[in-house]
Every structure is written in structure tokens, then in C-alpha cells.
PDB file of N, CA and C in Angstrom:
ATOM      1  N   UNK A   9       1.062  -1.431   0.084  1.00  0.00           N
ATOM      2  CA  UNK A   9      -0.238  -0.168  -0.246  1.00  0.00           C
ATOM      3  C   UNK A   9       0.681   1.526   0.407  1.00  0.00           C
ATOM      4  N   UNK A  10       0.220   2.255  -0.847  1.00  0.00           N
ATOM      5  CA  UNK A  10       0.943   3.291  -0.389  1.00  0.00           C
ATOM      6  C   UNK A  10       0.958   4.104   0.174  1.00  0.00           C
ATOM      7  N   UNK A  11       2.639   4.763   1.186  1.00  0.00           N
ATOM      8  CA  UNK A  11       3.013   5.571   2.199  1.00  0.00           C
ATOM      9  C   UNK A  11       1.334   6.542   2.228  1.00  0.00           C
ATOM     10  N   UNK A  12       1.783   7.396   1.199  1.00  0.00           N
ATOM     11  CA  UNK A  12       0.574   8.428   1.459  1.00  0.00           C
ATOM     12  C   UNK A  12      -0.407   8.165   2.038  1.00  0.00           C
ATOM     13  N   UNK A  13      -0.947   7.157   1.630  1.00  0.00           N
ATOM     14  CA  UNK A  13      -2.265   6.702   2.063  1.00  0.00           C
ATOM     15  C   UNK A  13      -2.299   5.820   3.228  1.00  0.00           C
ATOM     16  N   UNK A  14      -1.742   5.475   3.560  1.00  0.00           N
ATOM     17  CA  UNK A  14      -1.162   4.356   5.077  1.00  0.00           C
ATOM     18  C   UNK A  14      -1.388   6.158   6.016  1.00  0.00           C
ATOM     19  N   UNK A  15      -0.471   7.078   5.855  1.00  0.00           N
ATOM     20  CA  UNK A  15      -0.522   8.338   6.443  1.00  0.00           C
ATOM     21  C   UNK A  15      -1.860   8.593   6.478  1.00  0.00           C
ATOM     22  N   UNK A  16      -2.742   8.311   5.683  1.00  0.00           N
ATOM     23  CA  UNK A  16      -4.326   9.210   5.532  1.00  0.00           C
ATOM     24  C   UNK A  16      -4.803   8.449   6.574  1.00  0.00           C
ATOM     25  N   UNK A  17      -4.805   7.258   6.092  1.00  0.00           N
ATOM     26  CA  UNK A  17      -5.895   6.007   7.035  1.00  0.00           C
ATOM     27  C   UNK A  17      -5.139   6.663   8.796  1.00  0.00           C
ATOM     28  N   UNK A  18      -4.117   6.433   8.743  1.00  0.00           N
ATOM     29  CA  UNK A  18      -3.370   6.573   9.991  1.00  0.00           C
ATOM     30  C   UNK A  18      -4.639   7.769  10.781  1.00  0.00           C
ATOM     31  N   UNK A  19      -4.511   8.917  10.243  1.00  0.00           N
ATOM     32  CA  UNK A  19      -5.294  10.278  10.488  1.00  0.00           C
ATOM     33  C   UNK A  19      -6.821   9.608  10.352  1.00  0.00           C
ATOM     34  N   UNK A  20      -7.593   9.082   9.910  1.00  0.00           N
ATOM     35  CA  UNK A  20      -8.619   8.712   9.868  1.00  0.00           C
ATOM     36  C   UNK A  20      -9.336   8.042  10.992  1.00  0.00           C
ATOM     37  N   UNK A  21      -8.021   6.827  11.544  1.00  0.00           N
ATOM     38  CA  UNK A  21      -8.175   5.844  12.266  1.00  0.00           C
ATOM     39  C   UNK A  21      -8.322   7.036  13.843  1.00  0.00           C
ATOM     40  N   UNK A  22      -7.543   8.161  13.863  1.00  0.00           N
ATOM     41  CA  UNK A  22      -7.041   9.067  15.129  1.00  0.00           C
ATOM     42  C   UNK A  22      -8.293   9.957  14.821  1.00  0.00           C
ATOM     43  N   UNK A  23      -9.019   9.963  14.146  1.00  0.00           N
ATOM     44  CA  UNK A  23     -10.273  11.144  13.843  1.00  0.00           C
ATOM     45  C   UNK A  23     -11.382  10.176  14.577  1.00  0.00           C
ATOM     46  N   UNK A  24     -11.980   8.777  13.602  1.00  0.00           N
ATOM     47  CA  UNK A  24     -13.316   8.090  14.043  1.00  0.00           C
ATOM     48  C   UNK A  24     -12.373   7.006  15.588  1.00  0.00           C
ATOM     49  N   UNK A  25     -11.770   6.863  15.685  1.00  0.00           N
ATOM     50  CA  UNK A  25     -11.381   5.665  16.933  1.00  0.00           C
ATOM     51  C   UNK A  25     -12.161   5.995  18.375  1.00  0.00           C
ATOM     52  N   UNK A  26     -11.261   7.608  18.363  1.00  0.00           N
ATOM     53  CA  UNK A  26     -12.187   7.936  20.633  1.00  0.00           C
ATOM     54  C   UNK A  26     -13.408   7.323  19.835  1.00  0.00           C
ATOM     55  N   UNK A  27     -13.997   8.289  19.038  1.00  0.00           N
ATOM     56  CA  UNK A  27     -15.919   8.870  19.572  1.00  0.00           C
ATOM     57  C   UNK A  27     -16.569   6.922  18.350  1.00  0.00           C
ATOM     58  N   UNK A  28     -15.861   5.683  18.208  1.00  0.00           N
ATOM     59  CA  UNK A  28     -16.520   4.515  18.008  1.00  0.00           C
ATOM     60  C   UNK A  28     -15.941   3.979  19.089  1.00  0.00           C
ATOM     61  N   UNK A  29     -15.035   4.375  20.614  1.00  0.00           N
ATOM     62  CA  UNK A  29     -14.573   3.770  21.150  1.00  0.00           C
ATOM     63  C   UNK A  29     -16.293   4.654  22.417  1.00  0.00           C
ATOM     64  N   UNK A  30     -16.334   5.317  22.359  1.00  0.00           N
ATOM     65  CA  UNK A  30     -17.055   6.223  23.492  1.00  0.00           C
ATOM     66  C   UNK A  30     -18.365   5.085  22.740  1.00  0.00           C
ATOM     67  N   UNK A  31     -19.333   5.313  21.470  1.00  0.00           N
ATOM     68  CA  UNK A  31     -20.538   4.712  20.935  1.00  0.00           C
ATOM     69  C   UNK A  31     -20.344   3.684  21.750  1.00  0.00           C
ATOM     70  N   UNK A  32     -18.957   2.273  21.910  1.00  0.00           N
ATOM     71  CA  UNK A  32     -19.515   1.209  21.775  1.00  0.00           C
ATOM     72  C   UNK A  32     -19.500   0.968  23.975  1.00  0.00           C
ATOM     73  N   UNK A  33     -18.583   1.739  24.509  1.00  0.00           N
ATOM     74  CA  UNK A  33     -18.566   1.699  25.879  1.00  0.00           C
ATOM     75  C   UNK A  33     -20.015   1.998  26.405  1.00  0.00           C
ATOM     76  N   UNK A  34     -20.915   3.178  25.855  1.00  0.00           N
ATOM     77  CA  UNK A  34     -22.043   3.149  25.845  1.00  0.00           C
ATOM     78  C   UNK A  34     -23.236   2.356  25.440  1.00  0.00           C
ATOM     79  N   UNK A  35     -22.580   1.887  24.405  1.00  0.00           N
ATOM     80  CA  UNK A  35     -23.643   0.710  24.215  1.00  0.00           C
ATOM     81  C   UNK A  35     -23.621  -0.590  24.850  1.00  0.00           C
ATOM     82  N   UNK A  36     -22.728  -0.857  25.568  1.00  0.00           N
ATOM     83  CA  UNK A  36     -22.351  -1.880  26.486  1.00  0.00           C
ATOM     84  C   UNK A  36     -22.898  -1.642  27.937  1.00  0.00           C
ATOM     85  N   UNK A  37     -22.687  -0.320  28.570  1.00  0.00           N
ATOM     86  CA  UNK A  37     -22.561   0.304  29.694  1.00  0.00           C
ATOM     87  C   UNK A  37     -24.210   0.952  29.901  1.00  0.00           C
ATOM     88  N   UNK A  38     -24.746   1.590  28.937  1.00  0.00           N
ATOM     89  CA  UNK A  38     -26.040   2.597  29.215  1.00  0.00           C
ATOM     90  C   UNK A  38     -27.177   1.369  28.805  1.00  0.00           C
ATOM     91  N   UNK A  39     -27.099   1.963  26.761  1.00  0.00           N
ATOM     92  CA  UNK A  39     -27.784   1.320  26.148  1.00  0.00           C
ATOM     93  C   UNK A  39     -27.930   0.310  25.386  1.00  0.00           C
ATOM     94  N   UNK A  40     -27.476  -1.036  26.073  1.00  0.00           N
ATOM     95  CA  UNK A  40     -27.672  -2.192  25.563  1.00  0.00           C
ATOM     96  C   UNK A  40     -28.018  -1.860  24.181  1.00  0.00           C
ATOM     97  N   UNK A  41     -27.194  -2.240  22.409  1.00  0.00           N
ATOM     98  CA  UNK A  41     -28.133  -2.223  21.518  1.00  0.00           C
ATOM     99  C   UNK A  41     -28.128  -3.484  20.766  1.00  0.00           C
ATOM    100  N   UNK A  42     -29.244  -3.977  20.052  1.00  0.00           N
ATOM    101  CA  UNK A  42     -28.787  -5.447  19.036  1.00  0.00           C
ATOM    102  C   UNK A  42     -27.444  -5.327  18.295  1.00  0.00           C
ATOM    103  N   UNK A  43     -27.133  -6.633  18.504  1.00  0.00           N
ATOM    104  CA  UNK A  43     -26.405  -7.242  17.635  1.00  0.00           C
ATOM    105  C   UNK A  43     -25.915  -6.868  16.419  1.00  0.00           C
ATOM    106  N   UNK A  44     -26.793  -7.339  15.801  1.00  0.00           N
ATOM    107  CA  UNK A  44     -27.245  -6.413  13.957  1.00  0.00           C
ATOM    108  C   UNK A  44     -26.628  -5.060  13.820  1.00  0.00           C
ATOM    109  N   UNK A  45     -27.551  -4.532  14.422  1.00  0.00           N
ATOM    110  CA  UNK A  45     -27.350  -2.856  14.445  1.00  0.00           C
ATOM    111  C   UNK A  45     -25.313  -2.598  15.080  1.00  0.00           C
ATOM    112  N   UNK A  46     -25.451  -3.476  15.798  1.00  0.00           N
ATOM    113  CA  UNK A  46     -23.527  -2.988  16.466  1.00  0.00           C
ATOM    114  C   UNK A  46     -22.737  -3.111  15.295  1.00  0.00           C
ATOM    115  N   UNK A  47     -22.937  -4.754  14.287  1.00  0.00           N
ATOM    116  CA  UNK A  47     -22.983  -5.133  13.452  1.00  0.00           C
ATOM    117  C   UNK A  47     -22.454  -4.135  12.264  1.00  0.00           C
ATOM    118  N   UNK A  48     -23.647  -3.695  12.057  1.00  0.00           N
ATOM    119  CA  UNK A  48     -23.565  -2.397  11.004  1.00  0.00           C
ATOM    120  C   UNK A  48     -22.616  -1.650  11.219  1.00  0.00           C
ATOM    121  N   UNK A  49     -22.812  -0.592  12.493  1.00  0.00           N
ATOM    122  CA  UNK A  49     -22.320   0.338  13.254  1.00  0.00           C
ATOM    123  C   UNK A  49     -20.792   0.177  12.813  1.00  0.00           C
ATOM    124  N   UNK A  50     -20.221  -1.042  13.083  1.00  0.00           N
ATOM    125  CA  UNK A  50     -18.639  -1.232  12.973  1.00  0.00           C
ATOM    126  C   UNK A  50     -18.426  -1.306  11.489  1.00  0.00           C
ATOM    127  N   UNK A  51     -19.598  -1.518  10.810  1.00  0.00           N
ATOM    128  CA  UNK A  51     -18.499  -1.775   9.046  1.00  0.00           C
ATOM    129  C   UNK A  51     -19.185  -0.344   8.819  1.00  0.00           C
ATOM    130  N   UNK A  52     -20.573   0.612   8.567  1.00  0.00           N
ATOM    131  CA  UNK A  52     -19.721   1.979   9.087  1.00  0.00           C
ATOM    132  C   UNK A  52     -19.036   2.384   9.196  1.00  0.00           C
ATOM    133  N   UNK A  53     -18.367   2.405  10.623  1.00  0.00           N
ATOM    134  CA  UNK A  53     -16.712   2.818  11.105  1.00  0.00           C
ATOM    135  C   UNK A  53     -15.990   2.194  10.040  1.00  0.00           C
ATOM    136  N   UNK A  54     -15.583   1.331   9.308  1.00  0.00           N
ATOM    137  CA  UNK A  54     -14.755   1.074   8.629  1.00  0.00           C
ATOM    138  C   UNK A  54     -14.624   1.497   7.735  1.00  0.00           C
ATOM    139  N   UNK A  55     -15.895   1.887   6.976  1.00  0.00           N
ATOM    140  CA  UNK A  55     -15.969   1.986   5.349  1.00  0.00           C
ATOM    141  C   UNK A  55     -16.528   3.967   5.460  1.00  0.00           C
ATOM    142  N   UNK A  56     -16.543   4.591   6.928  1.00  0.00           N
ATOM    143  CA  UNK A  56     -15.858   5.764   7.108  1.00  0.00           C
ATOM    144  C   UNK A  56     -14.357   6.406   7.156  1.00  0.00           C
ATOM    145  N   UNK A  57     -13.955   5.377   7.716  1.00  0.00           N
ATOM    146  CA  UNK A  57     -11.998   5.586   8.059  1.00  0.00           C
ATOM    147  C   UNK A  57     -11.771   5.435   6.510  1.00  0.00           C
ATOM    148  N   UNK A  58     -12.354   4.283   5.813  1.00  0.00           N
ATOM    149  CA  UNK A  58     -11.397   4.417   4.366  1.00  0.00           C
ATOM    150  C   UNK A  58     -11.823   5.780   3.306  1.00  0.00           C
ATOM    151  N   UNK A  59     -12.930   5.805   3.235  1.00  0.00           N
ATOM    152  CA  UNK A  59     -13.955   7.375   2.576  1.00  0.00           C
ATOM    153  C   UNK A  59     -12.916   8.246   2.859  1.00  0.00           C
ATOM    154  N   UNK A  60     -13.376   8.748   4.452  1.00  0.00           N
ATOM    155  CA  UNK A  60     -11.947  10.059   4.706  1.00  0.00           C
ATOM    156  C   UNK A  60     -10.868   9.776   4.204  1.00  0.00           C
ATOM    157  N   UNK A  61     -10.266   8.231   4.499  1.00  0.00           N
ATOM    158  CA  UNK A  61      -8.691   8.651   3.999  1.00  0.00           C
ATOM    159  C   UNK A  61      -8.658   8.857   2.150  1.00  0.00           C
ATOM    160  N   UNK A  62      -9.447   8.021   1.541  1.00  0.00           N
ATOM    161  CA  UNK A  62      -9.203   8.298  -0.017  1.00  0.00           C
ATOM    162  C   UNK A  62      -9.961   9.845  -0.391  1.00  0.00           C
ATOM    163  N   UNK A  63     -11.182  10.382   0.666  1.00  0.00           N
ATOM    164  CA  UNK A  63     -11.659  12.220   0.504  1.00  0.00           C
ATOM    165  C   UNK A  63      -9.746  13.043   0.524  1.00  0.00           C
ATOM    166  N   UNK A  64      -8.837  12.835   1.858  1.00  0.00           N
ATOM    167  CA  UNK A  64      -8.001  13.083   2.089  1.00  0.00           C
ATOM    168  C   UNK A  64      -6.964  13.444   0.802  1.00  0.00           C
ATOM    169  N   UNK A  65      -6.701  11.533   0.937  1.00  0.00           N
ATOM    170  CA  UNK A  65      -5.803  11.976  -0.190  1.00  0.00           C
ATOM    171  C   UNK A  65      -5.800  12.760  -1.787  1.00  0.00           C
ATOM    172  N   UNK A  66      -7.076  12.698  -2.005  1.00  0.00           N
ATOM    173  CA  UNK A  66      -7.686  13.439  -3.220  1.00  0.00           C
ATOM    174  C   UNK A  66      -7.423  14.411  -3.248  1.00  0.00           C
ATOM    175  N   UNK A  67      -7.784  14.978  -1.891  1.00  0.00           N
ATOM    176  CA  UNK A  67      -7.596  16.542  -1.969  1.00  0.00           C
ATOM    177  C   UNK A  67      -6.288  16.756  -2.133  1.00  0.00           C
ATOM    178  N   UNK A  68      -5.475  16.058  -1.466  1.00  0.00           N
ATOM    179  CA  UNK A  68      -3.838  16.543  -1.488  1.00  0.00           C
ATOM    180  C   UNK A  68      -3.063  16.864  -2.487  1.00  0.00           C
ATOM    181  N   UNK A  69      -3.905  15.487  -3.277  1.00  0.00           N
ATOM    182  CA  UNK A  69      -3.329  14.979  -4.942  1.00  0.00           C
ATOM    183  C   UNK A  69      -3.622  16.047  -6.247  1.00  0.00           C
ATOM    184  N   UNK A  70      -5.047  16.668  -5.873  1.00  0.00           N
ATOM    185  CA  UNK A  70      -5.560  17.208  -6.594  1.00  0.00           C
ATOM    186  C   UNK A  70      -5.620  18.850  -6.393  1.00  0.00           C
ATOM    187  N   UNK A  71      -6.637  19.071  -5.148  1.00  0.00           N
ATOM    188  CA  UNK A  71      -6.790  20.594  -4.678  1.00  0.00           C
ATOM    189  C   UNK A  71      -5.880  21.642  -4.028  1.00  0.00           C
ATOM    190  N   UNK A  72      -4.572  20.800  -3.936  1.00  0.00           N
ATOM    191  CA  UNK A  72      -3.601  21.579  -2.575  1.00  0.00           C
ATOM    192  C   UNK A  72      -2.533  22.008  -4.351  1.00  0.00           C
ATOM    193  N   UNK A  73      -1.738  21.416  -5.162  1.00  0.00           N
ATOM    194  CA  UNK A  73      -1.286  21.979  -5.870  1.00  0.00           C
ATOM    195  C   UNK A  73      -2.035  23.316  -6.873  1.00  0.00           C
ATOM    196  N   UNK A  74      -3.267  22.753  -6.722  1.00  0.00           N
ATOM    197  CA  UNK A  74      -4.293  23.792  -7.591  1.00  0.00           C
ATOM    198  C   UNK A  74      -3.663  25.238  -6.932  1.00  0.00           C
ATOM    199  N   UNK A  75      -4.193  24.886  -5.554  1.00  0.00           N
ATOM    200  CA  UNK A  75      -4.507  25.841  -5.025  1.00  0.00           C
ATOM    201  C   UNK A  75      -2.994  26.733  -4.613  1.00  0.00           C
ATOM    202  N   UNK A  76      -1.445  26.080  -4.523  1.00  0.00           N
ATOM    203  CA  UNK A  76      -0.633  26.395  -4.523  1.00  0.00           C
ATOM    204  C   UNK A  76       0.014  27.045  -5.861  1.00  0.00           C
ATOM    205  N   UNK A  77      -0.348  26.916  -6.810  1.00  0.00           N
ATOM    206  CA  UNK A  77      -0.186  27.431  -8.349  1.00  0.00           C
ATOM    207  C   UNK A  77      -0.926  28.254  -8.811  1.00  0.00           C
ATOM    208  N   UNK A  78      -2.297  28.667  -7.861  1.00  0.00           N
ATOM    209  CA  UNK A  78      -2.866  30.108  -8.002  1.00  0.00           C
ATOM    210  C   UNK A  78      -2.385  31.230  -6.808  1.00  0.00           C
ATOM    211  N   UNK A  79      -2.077  30.356  -5.629  1.00  0.00           N
ATOM    212  CA  UNK A  79      -0.696  30.931  -5.227  1.00  0.00           C
ATOM    213  C   UNK A  79       0.294  31.999  -5.205  1.00  0.00           C
ATOM    214  N   UNK A  80       0.551  30.745  -5.820  1.00  0.00           N
ATOM    215  CA  UNK A  80       2.422  31.183  -6.644  1.00  0.00           C
ATOM    216  C   UNK A  80       2.286  32.249  -7.189  1.00  0.00           C
ATOM    217  N   UNK A  81       1.188  32.495  -8.111  1.00  0.00           N
ATOM    218  CA  UNK A  81       0.665  33.088  -9.527  1.00  0.00           C
ATOM    219  C   UNK A  81       0.508  34.729  -8.674  1.00  0.00           C
ATOM    220  N   UNK A  82      -0.238  34.526  -7.489  1.00  0.00           N
ATOM    221  CA  UNK A  82      -0.796  35.521  -7.317  1.00  0.00           C
ATOM    222  C   UNK A  82       0.165  36.850  -6.436  1.00  0.00           C
ATOM    223  N   UNK A  83       1.187  35.971  -5.938  1.00  0.00           N
ATOM    224  CA  UNK A  83       2.052  37.040  -4.975  1.00  0.00           C
ATOM    225  C   UNK A  83       3.465  36.898  -5.805  1.00  0.00           C
ATOM    226  N   UNK A  84       2.872  36.595  -7.302  1.00  0.00           N
ATOM    227  CA  UNK A  84       4.200  37.465  -8.080  1.00  0.00           C
ATOM    228  C   UNK A  84       3.710  38.645  -8.542  1.00  0.00           C
ATOM    229  N   UNK A  85       2.444  38.608  -8.279  1.00  0.00           N
ATOM    230  CA  UNK A  85       1.756  39.526  -9.200  1.00  0.00           C
ATOM    231  C   UNK A  85       1.743  41.366  -8.129  1.00  0.00           C
ATOM    232  N   UNK A  86       2.472  42.264  -7.986  1.00  0.00           N
ATOM    233  CA  UNK A  86       2.823  43.469  -7.204  1.00  0.00           C
ATOM    234  C   UNK A  86       1.777  44.210  -7.038  1.00  0.00           C
ATOM    235  N   UNK A  87       0.155  44.195  -7.659  1.00  0.00           N
ATOM    236  CA  UNK A  87      -0.718  44.864  -7.582  1.00  0.00           C
ATOM    237  C   UNK A  87      -1.545  44.059  -6.220  1.00  0.00           C
ATOM    238  N   UNK A  88      -1.614  44.507  -5.586  1.00  0.00           N
ATOM    239  CA  UNK A  88      -2.594  44.491  -4.178  1.00  0.00           C
ATOM    240  C   UNK A  88      -4.126  44.516  -4.250  1.00  0.00           C
ATOM    241  N   UNK A  89      -4.522  45.488  -5.328  1.00  0.00           N
ATOM    242  CA  UNK A  89      -6.050  45.105  -5.306  1.00  0.00           C
ATOM    243  C   UNK A  89      -6.322  44.179  -6.537  1.00  0.00           C
ATOM    244  N   UNK A  90      -5.393  43.554  -6.886  1.00  0.00           N
ATOM    245  CA  UNK A  90      -5.885  42.057  -7.665  1.00  0.00           C
ATOM    246  C   UNK A  90      -6.200  41.274  -6.816  1.00  0.00           C
ATOM    247  N   UNK A  91      -5.415  41.215  -5.866  1.00  0.00           N
ATOM    248  CA  UNK A  91      -5.265  39.962  -4.925  1.00  0.00           C
ATOM    249  C   UNK A  91      -6.443  40.554  -3.737  1.00  0.00           C
ATOM    250  N   UNK A  92      -6.416  41.080  -3.398  1.00  0.00           N
ATOM    251  CA  UNK A  92      -7.658  41.459  -2.954  1.00  0.00           C
ATOM    252  C   UNK A  92      -8.829  41.369  -3.473  1.00  0.00           C
ATOM    253  N   UNK A  93      -9.766  41.537  -5.008  1.00  0.00           N
ATOM    254  CA  UNK A  93     -10.379  41.891  -5.500  1.00  0.00           C
ATOM    255  C   UNK A  93     -10.581  39.689  -5.992  1.00  0.00           C
ATOM    256  N   UNK A  94      -9.996  39.097  -6.481  1.00  0.00           N
ATOM    257  CA  UNK A  94      -9.832  37.962  -6.436  1.00  0.00           C
ATOM    258  C   UNK A  94     -10.003  36.916  -5.228  1.00  0.00           C
ATOM    259  N   UNK A  95      -9.285  37.431  -3.988  1.00  0.00           N
ATOM    260  CA  UNK A  95     -10.113  36.772  -2.606  1.00  0.00           C
ATOM    261  C   UNK A  95     -11.203  37.026  -2.539  1.00  0.00           C
ATOM    262  N   UNK A  96     -12.076  38.596  -2.816  1.00  0.00           N
ATOM    263  CA  UNK A  96     -13.260  38.694  -2.457  1.00  0.00           C
ATOM    264  C   UNK A  96     -14.751  37.941  -3.282  1.00  0.00           C
ATOM    265  N   UNK A  97     -13.754  37.619  -4.242  1.00  0.00           N
ATOM    266  CA  UNK A  97     -14.749  37.105  -5.378  1.00  0.00           C
ATOM    267  C   UNK A  97     -14.874  35.198  -4.974  1.00  0.00           C
ATOM    268  N   UNK A  98     -13.850  34.957  -4.682  1.00  0.00           N
ATOM    269  CA  UNK A  98     -13.676  33.599  -4.147  1.00  0.00           C
ATOM    270  C   UNK A  98     -14.668  33.529  -3.179  1.00  0.00           C
ATOM    271  N   UNK A  99     -14.262  34.435  -1.635  1.00  0.00           N
ATOM    272  CA  UNK A  99     -15.028  34.052  -0.817  1.00  0.00           C
ATOM    273  C   UNK A  99     -16.998  34.241  -1.121  1.00  0.00           C
ATOM    274  N   UNK A 100     -17.093  35.006  -1.924  1.00  0.00           N
ATOM    275  CA  UNK A 100     -18.486  35.084  -2.439  1.00  0.00           C
ATOM    276  C   UNK A 100     -19.217  34.039  -2.426  1.00  0.00           C
ATOM    277  N   UNK A 101     -18.106  33.675  -3.648  1.00  0.00           N
ATOM    278  CA  UNK A 101     -19.095  32.335  -4.308  1.00  0.00           C
ATOM    279  C   UNK A 101     -19.043  30.665  -3.400  1.00  0.00           C
ATOM    280  N   UNK A 102     -17.659  31.115  -2.515  1.00  0.00           N
ATOM    281  CA  UNK A 102     -17.832  30.092  -1.455  1.00  0.00           C
ATOM    282  C   UNK A 102     -18.758  30.220  -0.734  1.00  0.00           C
ATOM    283  N   UNK A 103     -19.716  31.835  -0.257  1.00  0.00           N
ATOM    284  CA  UNK A 103     -20.682  31.612   0.916  1.00  0.00           C
ATOM    285  C   UNK A 103     -22.290  31.346   0.058  1.00  0.00           C
ATOM    286  N   UNK A 104     -21.841  31.494  -1.251  1.00  0.00           N
ATOM    287  CA  UNK A 104     -23.179  31.432  -2.258  1.00  0.00           C
ATOM    288  C   UNK A 104     -23.229  29.828  -2.155  1.00  0.00           C
ATOM    289  N   UNK A 105     -22.492  28.575  -2.341  1.00  0.00           N
ATOM    290  CA  UNK A 105     -22.107  27.545  -2.422  1.00  0.00           C
ATOM    291  C   UNK A 105     -23.072  27.133  -1.421  1.00  0.00           C
ATOM    292  N   UNK A 106     -22.403  27.418   0.003  1.00  0.00           N
ATOM    293  CA  UNK A 106     -23.098  26.372   0.965  1.00  0.00           C
ATOM    294  C   UNK A 106     -22.768  28.122   1.915  1.00  0.00           C
ATOM    295  N   UNK A 107     -24.445  28.595   1.994  1.00  0.00           N
ATOM    296  CA  UNK A 107     -24.426  29.449   2.737  1.00  0.00           C
ATOM    297  C   UNK A 107     -24.704  29.285   4.254  1.00  0.00           C
ATOM    298  N   UNK A 108     -24.647  28.225   5.002  1.00  0.00           N
ATOM    299  CA  UNK A 108     -24.203  27.725   6.256  1.00  0.00           C
ATOM    300  C   UNK A 108     -23.641  28.521   6.756  1.00  0.00           C
ATOM    301  N   UNK A 109     -22.385  28.672   6.010  1.00  0.00           N
ATOM    302  CA  UNK A 109     -20.595  29.032   6.633  1.00  0.00           C
ATOM    303  C   UNK A 109     -20.613  30.626   6.777  1.00  0.00           C
ATOM    304  N   UNK A 110     -21.947  30.864   6.471  1.00  0.00           N
ATOM    305  CA  UNK A 110     -22.336  32.506   7.369  1.00  0.00           C
ATOM    306  C   UNK A 110     -22.645  31.806   8.746  1.00  0.00           C
TER     307      UNK A 110
END
């Protein structure tokens, strides 16, 4: 397996496993749940870990180099007004795409 993918899986595990252990502890101690529901939860947890890892890998491979290139080109331009205008337009577009960010 690729070294980068292993790192992304480790990051996903670190994010998901604490919550998983809390849910498992509560399901044993406080509110017992049926075994089939527990099995579905564990399968969903594994799928979530791999999904987060692949999503994170995809952003690293595609979006981060694109952002680095745009940032490098913007910093080469000595016109601060153009940089501010581009940042404002991107902010407006992001807010329109996801209004809950307000």
C-alpha cells in the first residue's frame, strides 16, 4: 500500500476511533443495542475510515497543488488590488455555494 495512503488511514483512524470507542462503551454500559445494529455500526465505521482517507488523499493530490499554483501566481503580481479582488470573489462564491458558512 502507498505510504501516503497509509498516513491518511492513520489520520482517519485517529479521528474516528475515539468516537467509536465512546459509542461502544455507551452501548455496553448504558443502552444495550442489538448485535445486528452493532455490526452495522462497525461496518459503517470501517467504511467511514476508508472514505475519509481517500477523500483526504484526493484533496492532497488535486486541490492543494492547484491552490499552491494560484497562490504563487497571485504573489508574483505586485498589485494588491487584484489579489484582494480575487479573494473577495472567491469568498462570495464559496458563501453562495454553502450558505451555512455564514
